[in-house]
Amino acid sequence: MAADGNVLDVAALLSAARRAYERSYGGEAQVAVCAPGRVNLIGEHTDYNQGLVLPMALPLVTVMVGSITSGQSCSVETIAESVDEPKRVDFDLPTESSPLTRGKPAWANYVKGVVQHYRGRPLPAFKAVLASSVPLGGGLSSSASLEVAVYTFLQQLCPDDGDEIAKAVACQQAEHTHAGVPCGIMDQFVSVLGKQGHALLIDCRSLEAVPVPLTDPSLVILITNSNVRHSLTGSEYSSRRKQCENAAAILGKSSLRDATMQDLEGSQESLDSVTYRRAEHVIKEIERTAQAAEALKRGAYKEFGKLMVESHNSLRDLYEVSCPELDVLVTAAMELDGVFGSRMTGGGFGGCTVTLLQADATERTIKHIQERYKGHPTFYITTPSEGARVLSLTGN
Ligand code: ADP
Ligand code: MG
């Protein structure tokens, strides 16, 4: 739940989506699904370097409700309050000769992208409503939860082969081609395959995932949304990605996953100092992520927390994707007893921090952060939740 007392339960979101459906289209929605946002505990900017990541699926979700309709024209409406474009979009099902392309409103590109990349055919036309408890643009991956919700919805209308990895990859493709964001696979992967009570150690090269139990009741995972987002986010993300590809090429590797610190130190003269720092972050962050997963399995929370702080410092100093607001949130959290670790999470330049702490330290930590942070933070006390799923429409 959100620390301000708002219960973000899926049932309430589902009811809101169903009511909106009835208002907009008349009749009852026949299908309902949801897909979660995520928080990454450690392993930042490593997924597109074929590295390791350790995210967990959140109780915050995107819900999609709808029904099959006749003809070729689809309608989708979002009830997300923060969308400041038209909230309804109509488009025709794609054909070989006229695929769905990017356009306005921007939010609909995520939907159209998934329809275009969907792996089951022939798709019927549909009308649907979207509702979300994942903050949009807050670094908790509302975009992947939207894509995976749309894909899961389409699976109910016209099943594909059920391959979950291929589903995550199709959603990632949608974000690349239709939203224009060259993201890695982490967000879509954990939104599809997240497991209740577990973080997922994902190897983004082999696409294998190991669930790591995370249910200790004496432990809390606190997310703090800075509620700032600097406009650099998009361009800086692509430039980091290019710098990493460049570094790997100079080191003669297909990705930085295959590089060691020895390789990097040995090639120091061939790399400019910025590229060197980017590669150093990635190589060490992959190692930290492996160590953190081991620490978590042993219940060694102090060790895990120390790795989180090292990750944050590296993102701030070597990868240069933090910002003063995120730095203050991390510093404030680390000033208190009972806090194991804290770091920025997600792409950076705003968004959220994630903090691992003793449950009995939660109240005072929130209070202290509120005192120290000049902005208006939002807090979420979260537990690792299930990946995308179908929701029942009976008994409500
Ligand atoms: P994040 O994934 O961290 O939340 P992004 O910038 O990647 O941030 O994605 C946010 C965008 O995704 C929004 O600006 C909007 O276009 C789209 N989006 C996400 N959820 C919804 C929703 N429920 N309704 C409409 N658009 C959404
Ligand atoms: Mg996103």
Coordinates of C-alpha atoms and ligand atoms in Angstrom, one line a residue:
M1 CA 0.0 0.0 0.0
A2 CA 1.0 3.6 -0.4
A3 CA 2.2 5.0 2.9
D4 CA -0.4 7.8 2.7
G5 CA -3.0 5.2 3.4
N6 CA -4.3 4.7 -0.2
V7 CA -5.0 1.1 -0.7
L8 CA -3.8 0.3 -4.2
D9 CA -5.6 -2.9 -4.5
V10 CA -6.3 -4.5 -7.8
A11 CA -10.0 -5.0 -7.1
A12 CA -10.6 -1.2 -6.7
L13 CA -8.7 -0.5 -10.0
L14 CA -10.6 -3.3 -11.7
S15 CA -14.0 -1.8 -10.6
A16 CA -13.0 1.6 -11.9
A17 CA -12.0 0.2 -15.2
R18 CA -15.2 -1.7 -15.6
R19 CA -17.3 1.3 -14.7
A20 CA -15.4 3.4 -17.3
Y21 CA -16.0 0.6 -19.9
E22 CA -19.7 0.6 -19.3
R23 CA -19.8 4.4 -19.5
S24 CA -17.9 4.5 -22.8
Y25 CA -19.0 1.5 -24.7
G26 CA -22.2 0.3 -22.9
G27 CA -22.5 -3.4 -21.7
E28 CA -20.0 -5.3 -19.6
A29 CA -16.4 -6.0 -20.4
Q30 CA -15.9 -9.7 -21.1
V31 CA -12.1 -9.9 -20.3
A32 CA -9.9 -8.5 -17.6
V33 CA -6.2 -8.8 -17.1
C34 CA -3.4 -7.0 -15.2
A35 CA 0.4 -6.7 -15.4
P36 CA 2.7 -5.2 -12.7
G37 CA 5.2 -2.5 -12.6
R38 CA 8.6 -3.3 -11.1
V39 CA 11.3 -2.1 -8.9
N40 CA 14.9 -3.0 -9.5
L41 CA 16.8 -3.9 -6.3
I42 CA 20.2 -3.8 -8.0
G43 CA 21.7 -4.2 -11.5
E44 CA 21.1 -0.8 -13.1
H45 CA 21.8 -0.1 -16.7
T46 CA 23.1 -3.7 -17.0
D47 CA 20.2 -5.3 -18.9
Y48 CA 21.1 -3.8 -22.3
N49 CA 24.7 -4.9 -21.7
Q50 CA 23.5 -8.5 -21.5
G51 CA 24.2 -8.4 -17.7
L52 CA 22.4 -9.4 -14.5
V53 CA 19.5 -7.6 -12.9
L54 CA 17.6 -8.2 -9.7
P55 CA 14.1 -6.7 -9.9
M56 CA 10.8 -7.7 -8.3
A57 CA 7.2 -7.3 -9.6
L58 CA 5.2 -4.7 -7.7
P59 CA 1.6 -4.8 -6.3
L60 CA 1.1 -1.7 -8.5
V61 CA -0.4 -2.8 -11.8
T62 CA -2.0 -1.8 -15.1
V63 CA -5.4 -3.3 -15.6
M64 CA -7.0 -3.8 -19.0
V65 CA -10.7 -4.7 -19.5
G66 CA -12.5 -5.1 -22.7
S67 CA -14.4 -7.2 -25.2
I68 CA -14.2 -8.5 -28.8
T69 CA -16.1 -6.3 -31.3
S70 CA -17.1 -6.8 -34.9
G71 CA -15.3 -5.2 -37.8
Q72 CA -11.7 -4.0 -38.1
S73 CA -11.7 -1.0 -35.8
C74 CA -10.3 -1.1 -32.3
S75 CA -10.9 1.5 -29.5
V76 CA -8.9 1.9 -26.4
E77 CA -9.4 4.4 -23.6
T78 CA -7.1 5.2 -20.7
I79 CA -8.4 6.5 -17.4
A80 CA -5.0 7.5 -16.1
E81 CA -5.3 11.0 -14.7
S82 CA -1.9 12.2 -15.6
V83 CA -2.3 11.6 -19.3
D84 CA -2.7 15.1 -20.8
E85 CA -3.5 14.0 -24.4
P86 CA -6.8 12.7 -25.7
K87 CA -7.7 9.7 -23.6
R88 CA -9.3 7.6 -26.3
V89 CA -7.8 6.3 -29.5
D90 CA -9.3 4.4 -32.5
F91 CA -7.2 2.4 -34.9
D92 CA -7.7 -0.4 -37.5
L93 CA -6.2 -3.8 -37.0
P94 CA -2.9 -4.0 -38.8
T95 CA -2.5 -5.9 -42.1
E96 CA 0.6 -6.9 -44.0
S97 CA 0.3 -3.9 -46.3
S98 CA -0.7 -1.4 -43.6
P99 CA 1.1 -2.0 -40.3
L100 CA 0.4 0.1 -37.2
T101 CA 2.8 3.0 -37.0
R102 CA 3.7 5.7 -34.4
G103 CA 1.4 8.7 -34.1
K104 CA -0.7 10.7 -31.6
P105 CA -1.6 10.4 -28.9
A106 CA 1.8 9.3 -27.7
W107 CA 0.5 6.9 -25.0
A108 CA -1.3 4.9 -27.6
N109 CA 1.9 4.0 -29.3
Y110 CA 2.6 1.4 -26.6
V111 CA -0.7 -0.2 -27.3
K112 CA -0.4 -0.1 -31.1
G113 CA 3.2 -1.5 -30.8
V114 CA 2.0 -4.5 -28.8
V115 CA -0.9 -5.2 -31.3
Q116 CA 1.7 -5.0 -34.1
H117 CA 4.1 -7.4 -32.4
Y118 CA 1.5 -9.7 -31.0
R119 CA 2.4 -13.3 -31.9
G120 CA -1.1 -14.9 -32.3
R121 CA -3.2 -14.5 -35.4
P122 CA -5.9 -13.7 -36.6
L123 CA -6.6 -11.0 -34.0
P124 CA -10.2 -9.8 -33.7
A125 CA -11.1 -6.2 -33.2
F126 CA -11.6 -5.1 -29.6
K127 CA -12.7 -2.2 -27.4
A128 CA -11.0 -1.7 -24.0
V129 CA -10.2 0.5 -21.1
L130 CA -6.9 0.9 -19.2
A131 CA -6.4 1.8 -15.6
S132 CA -3.1 1.9 -13.7
S133 CA -1.8 2.2 -10.1
V134 CA 1.8 2.4 -11.4
P135 CA 2.8 6.1 -11.5
L136 CA 3.3 7.1 -15.1
G137 CA 6.9 8.2 -15.9
G138 CA 8.0 7.5 -12.3
G139 CA 10.7 4.9 -13.0
L140 CA 8.5 1.9 -11.9
S141 CA 7.9 0.9 -15.5
S142 CA 4.3 1.8 -16.1
S143 CA 5.3 1.5 -19.8
A144 CA 6.2 -2.2 -19.5
S145 CA 3.2 -2.9 -17.3
L146 CA 1.1 -1.3 -20.0
E147 CA 2.7 -3.3 -22.8
V148 CA 2.4 -6.6 -20.9
A149 CA -1.2 -5.9 -19.9
V150 CA -2.1 -5.3 -23.6
Y151 CA -0.3 -8.5 -24.6
T152 CA -2.0 -10.5 -21.9
F153 CA -5.4 -9.1 -23.0
L154 CA -4.7 -10.1 -26.6
Q155 CA -3.9 -13.6 -25.4
Q156 CA -7.4 -13.9 -24.1
L157 CA -8.9 -12.9 -27.5
C158 CA -6.7 -15.0 -29.7
P159 CA -4.1 -17.2 -27.9
D160 CA -0.5 -17.3 -29.0
D161 CA 1.8 -20.3 -28.3
G162 CA 2.1 -19.2 -24.6
D163 CA 5.9 -18.8 -24.7
E164 CA 6.5 -16.3 -21.9
I165 CA 10.0 -15.2 -22.9
A166 CA 8.9 -14.5 -26.4
K167 CA 6.0 -12.5 -24.9
A168 CA 8.5 -10.3 -23.0
V169 CA 10.6 -9.9 -26.1
A170 CA 7.6 -8.9 -28.2
C171 CA 6.7 -6.2 -25.6
Q172 CA 10.2 -4.9 -25.6
Q173 CA 10.1 -4.7 -29.4
A174 CA 6.9 -2.7 -29.2
E175 CA 8.7 -0.2 -26.9
H176 CA 11.6 0.0 -29.4
T177 CA 9.7 0.4 -32.6
H178 CA 6.6 2.3 -31.5
A179 CA 7.6 4.3 -28.4
G180 CA 11.1 4.9 -29.7
V181 CA 12.8 3.8 -26.4
P182 CA 15.7 1.4 -26.9
C183 CA 15.1 -0.3 -23.5
G184 CA 16.6 -3.6 -22.3
I185 CA 14.5 -6.7 -21.5
M186 CA 14.3 -6.3 -17.6
D187 CA 11.0 -4.5 -17.3
Q188 CA 9.0 -6.6 -19.6
F189 CA 10.6 -9.8 -18.4
V190 CA 9.7 -9.3 -14.7
S191 CA 6.2 -7.9 -15.6
V192 CA 5.5 -11.2 -17.3
L193 CA 7.4 -13.7 -15.1
G194 CA 7.4 -12.0 -11.7
K195 CA 6.8 -14.4 -8.8
Q196 CA 5.1 -13.6 -5.5
G197 CA 7.4 -13.5 -2.6
H198 CA 10.5 -13.4 -4.8
A199 CA 12.9 -11.1 -6.5
L200 CA 14.2 -12.5 -9.9
L201 CA 17.8 -12.7 -10.7
I202 CA 17.6 -12.4 -14.5
D203 CA 20.5 -13.2 -16.8
C204 CA 19.8 -10.8 -19.7
R205 CA 22.1 -12.8 -22.0
S206 CA 20.6 -16.3 -21.6
L207 CA 17.2 -15.0 -20.5
E208 CA 17.2 -17.4 -17.6
A209 CA 15.8 -16.3 -14.3
V210 CA 16.4 -17.6 -10.8
P211 CA 13.7 -16.7 -8.2
V212 CA 15.3 -15.4 -4.9
P213 CA 12.9 -15.6 -1.9
L214 CA 12.1 -12.3 -0.3
T215 CA 9.4 -12.8 2.3
D216 CA 11.2 -12.0 5.7
P217 CA 8.5 -10.2 7.7
S218 CA 11.1 -8.2 9.6
L219 CA 12.2 -6.6 6.3
V220 CA 10.6 -3.8 4.3
I221 CA 11.2 -2.6 0.7
L222 CA 10.4 1.0 0.7
I223 CA 10.1 2.9 -2.6
T224 CA 10.3 6.7 -2.5
N225 CA 9.2 8.6 -5.6
S226 CA 11.0 11.9 -5.8
N227 CA 8.2 13.1 -8.1
V228 CA 10.8 14.8 -10.3
R229 CA 11.7 13.8 -13.8
H230 CA 14.4 15.8 -15.6
S231 CA 13.9 16.2 -19.4
L232 CA 17.2 14.6 -20.2
T233 CA 15.9 11.1 -19.6
G234 CA 15.3 10.0 -23.2
S235 CA 18.4 11.3 -24.9
E236 CA 20.8 10.4 -22.0
Y237 CA 19.5 6.8 -22.1
S238 CA 20.3 6.4 -25.7
S239 CA 23.7 8.0 -25.3
R240 CA 24.6 5.7 -22.4
R241 CA 23.6 2.7 -24.5
K242 CA 25.8 3.9 -27.4
Q243 CA 28.8 4.5 -25.1
C244 CA 28.5 1.0 -23.8
E245 CA 28.4 -0.5 -27.3
N246 CA 31.3 1.6 -28.2
A247 CA 33.3 0.4 -25.2
A248 CA 32.5 -3.2 -25.9
A249 CA 33.6 -2.8 -29.5
I250 CA 36.9 -1.3 -28.5
L251 CA 37.5 -4.2 -26.0
G252 CA 36.7 -6.6 -28.8
K253 CA 33.7 -8.0 -27.0
S254 CA 30.1 -8.5 -28.2
S255 CA 28.9 -6.9 -25.0
L256 CA 30.2 -5.5 -21.7
R257 CA 28.9 -8.7 -20.1
D258 CA 32.0 -10.5 -21.6
A259 CA 34.5 -7.8 -20.3
T260 CA 36.4 -7.9 -17.1
M261 CA 38.1 -5.0 -15.2
Q262 CA 41.4 -6.5 -16.4
D263 CA 40.3 -6.1 -20.0
L264 CA 39.2 -2.5 -19.3
E265 CA 42.4 -1.6 -17.5
G266 CA 44.4 -3.1 -20.3
S267 CA 42.7 -1.0 -22.9
Q268 CA 42.7 2.2 -20.9
E269 CA 44.7 4.1 -23.5
S270 CA 42.2 3.3 -26.3
L271 CA 39.2 4.6 -24.3
D272 CA 38.3 8.2 -23.5
S273 CA 37.7 8.8 -19.8
V274 CA 33.9 9.1 -20.1
T275 CA 33.6 5.8 -22.0
Y276 CA 36.0 4.2 -19.4
R277 CA 33.8 5.3 -16.5
R278 CA 30.6 4.0 -18.2
A279 CA 32.2 0.6 -18.8
E280 CA 33.6 0.5 -15.3
H281 CA 30.1 1.0 -13.8
V282 CA 28.6 -1.8 -16.0
I283 CA 31.4 -4.3 -15.3
K284 CA 31.3 -3.8 -11.5
E285 CA 27.5 -3.5 -11.3
I286 CA 27.1 -6.9 -12.9
E287 CA 29.5 -8.4 -10.3
R288 CA 27.7 -6.5 -7.5
T289 CA 24.3 -7.9 -8.7
A290 CA 25.6 -11.5 -8.5
Q291 CA 27.0 -10.8 -5.0
A292 CA 23.8 -9.2 -3.9
A293 CA 21.7 -12.2 -5.0
E294 CA 23.9 -14.5 -3.0
A295 CA 23.7 -12.2 0.0
L296 CA 19.9 -12.1 -0.2
K297 CA 19.8 -15.9 -0.3
R298 CA 21.8 -16.0 2.9
G299 CA 19.7 -13.3 4.6
A300 CA 22.8 -11.1 4.8
Y301 CA 20.9 -7.8 4.5
K302 CA 23.8 -5.6 5.7
E303 CA 26.0 -6.9 2.9
F304 CA 23.1 -6.5 0.4
G305 CA 22.6 -2.9 1.6
K306 CA 26.2 -2.0 1.2
L307 CA 26.1 -3.2 -2.4
M308 CA 23.0 -1.1 -3.0
V309 CA 24.9 2.0 -1.8
E310 CA 27.9 1.2 -3.9
S311 CA 25.6 0.8 -6.9
H312 CA 24.1 4.2 -6.2
N313 CA 27.5 5.9 -5.9
S314 CA 28.6 4.3 -9.1
L315 CA 25.4 5.5 -10.9
R316 CA 26.1 9.0 -9.6
D317 CA 29.8 9.2 -10.2
L318 CA 30.7 6.8 -13.0
Y319 CA 27.5 6.4 -15.0
E320 CA 26.3 10.0 -14.2
V321 CA 22.5 9.3 -14.3
S322 CA 21.6 10.3 -10.8
C323 CA 20.4 13.8 -9.8
P324 CA 20.5 16.0 -6.6
E325 CA 17.0 14.9 -5.6
L326 CA 17.8 11.2 -5.8
D327 CA 21.1 11.8 -4.0
V328 CA 19.3 13.5 -1.1
L329 CA 16.7 10.8 -0.8
V330 CA 19.5 8.1 -0.5
T331 CA 21.6 10.2 1.9
A332 CA 18.6 10.9 4.1
A333 CA 17.6 7.2 4.2
M334 CA 21.1 6.1 5.1
E335 CA 21.3 8.4 8.1
L336 CA 19.0 6.2 10.2
D337 CA 19.6 3.0 12.2
G338 CA 17.8 0.0 10.8
V339 CA 18.3 1.0 7.2
F340 CA 20.4 -1.6 5.3
G341 CA 20.8 0.2 2.0
S342 CA 19.3 2.6 -0.5
R343 CA 19.8 3.5 -4.1
M344 CA 18.2 5.2 -7.1
T345 CA 16.3 2.7 -9.2
G346 CA 15.3 2.8 -12.9
G347 CA 16.9 4.9 -15.6
G348 CA 17.7 7.9 -13.5
F349 CA 17.4 11.7 -13.7
G350 CA 14.5 11.6 -11.3
G351 CA 12.0 8.8 -10.5
C352 CA 12.4 6.7 -7.5
T353 CA 14.8 5.3 -4.9
V354 CA 14.5 1.9 -3.3
T355 CA 15.5 1.3 0.3
L356 CA 15.9 -2.0 2.2
L357 CA 15.2 -1.6 5.9
Q358 CA 14.0 -3.3 9.1
A359 CA 10.3 -3.2 9.3
D360 CA 10.4 -1.4 12.7
A361 CA 12.4 1.4 11.2
T362 CA 9.8 2.3 8.5
E363 CA 7.9 5.0 10.2
R364 CA 10.9 7.0 11.4
T365 CA 12.6 6.6 8.0
I366 CA 9.7 8.0 6.1
K367 CA 9.4 10.9 8.6
H368 CA 13.1 11.7 8.3
I369 CA 13.1 11.6 4.5
Q370 CA 10.1 14.0 4.5
E371 CA 12.0 16.4 6.7
R372 CA 15.2 16.2 4.7
Y373 CA 13.7 16.3 1.1
K374 CA 12.6 19.6 -0.1
G375 CA 10.1 18.3 -2.7
H376 CA 7.0 16.2 -2.3
P377 CA 7.9 12.5 -2.1
T378 CA 5.4 9.6 -2.4
F379 CA 6.1 6.4 -0.5
Y380 CA 5.2 2.8 -1.3
I381 CA 5.8 0.0 1.1
T382 CA 5.9 -3.0 -1.2
T383 CA 6.1 -6.7 -1.4
P384 CA 7.3 -8.9 -4.3
S385 CA 4.2 -9.7 -6.3
E386 CA 3.0 -11.9 -9.1
G387 CA 3.6 -11.3 -12.9
A388 CA 0.8 -10.7 -15.4
R389 CA -2.4 -12.5 -14.9
V390 CA -6.1 -12.9 -15.9
L391 CA -8.6 -11.3 -13.5
S392 CA -11.9 -12.9 -12.6
L393 CA -15.0 -10.9 -13.6
T394 CA -17.4 -13.0 -11.6
G395 CA -18.4 -12.4 -8.0
N396 CA -17.7 -8.6 -8.1
Ligands
ADP1 P1 7.9 4.6 -16.7 O1 7.9 3.3 -17.5 O2 9.1 4.6 -15.8 O3 6.6 4.8 -15.9 P2 8.1 5.8 -19.3 O4 8.4 7.1 -19.8 O5 8.9 4.6 -19.8 O6 8.1 5.8 -17.7 O7 6.6 5.4 -19.7 C1 5.5 6.3 -19.3 C2 4.5 6.5 -20.4 O8 3.8 5.2 -20.7 C3 3.5 7.5 -20.2 O9 3.9 8.8 -20.5 C4 2.4 7.0 -21.1 O10 2.6 7.4 -22.4 C5 2.5 5.5 -21.1 N1 1.6 4.9 -20.1 C6 1.9 4.1 -19.1 N2 0.8 3.6 -18.5 C7 -0.3 4.2 -19.1 C8 -1.7 4.1 -18.9 N3 -2.2 3.4 -17.9 N4 -2.4 4.8 -19.8 C9 -1.9 5.5 -20.8 N5 -0.6 5.6 -21.0 C10 0.3 5.0 -20.2
MG2 MG 9.3 2.8 -19.0

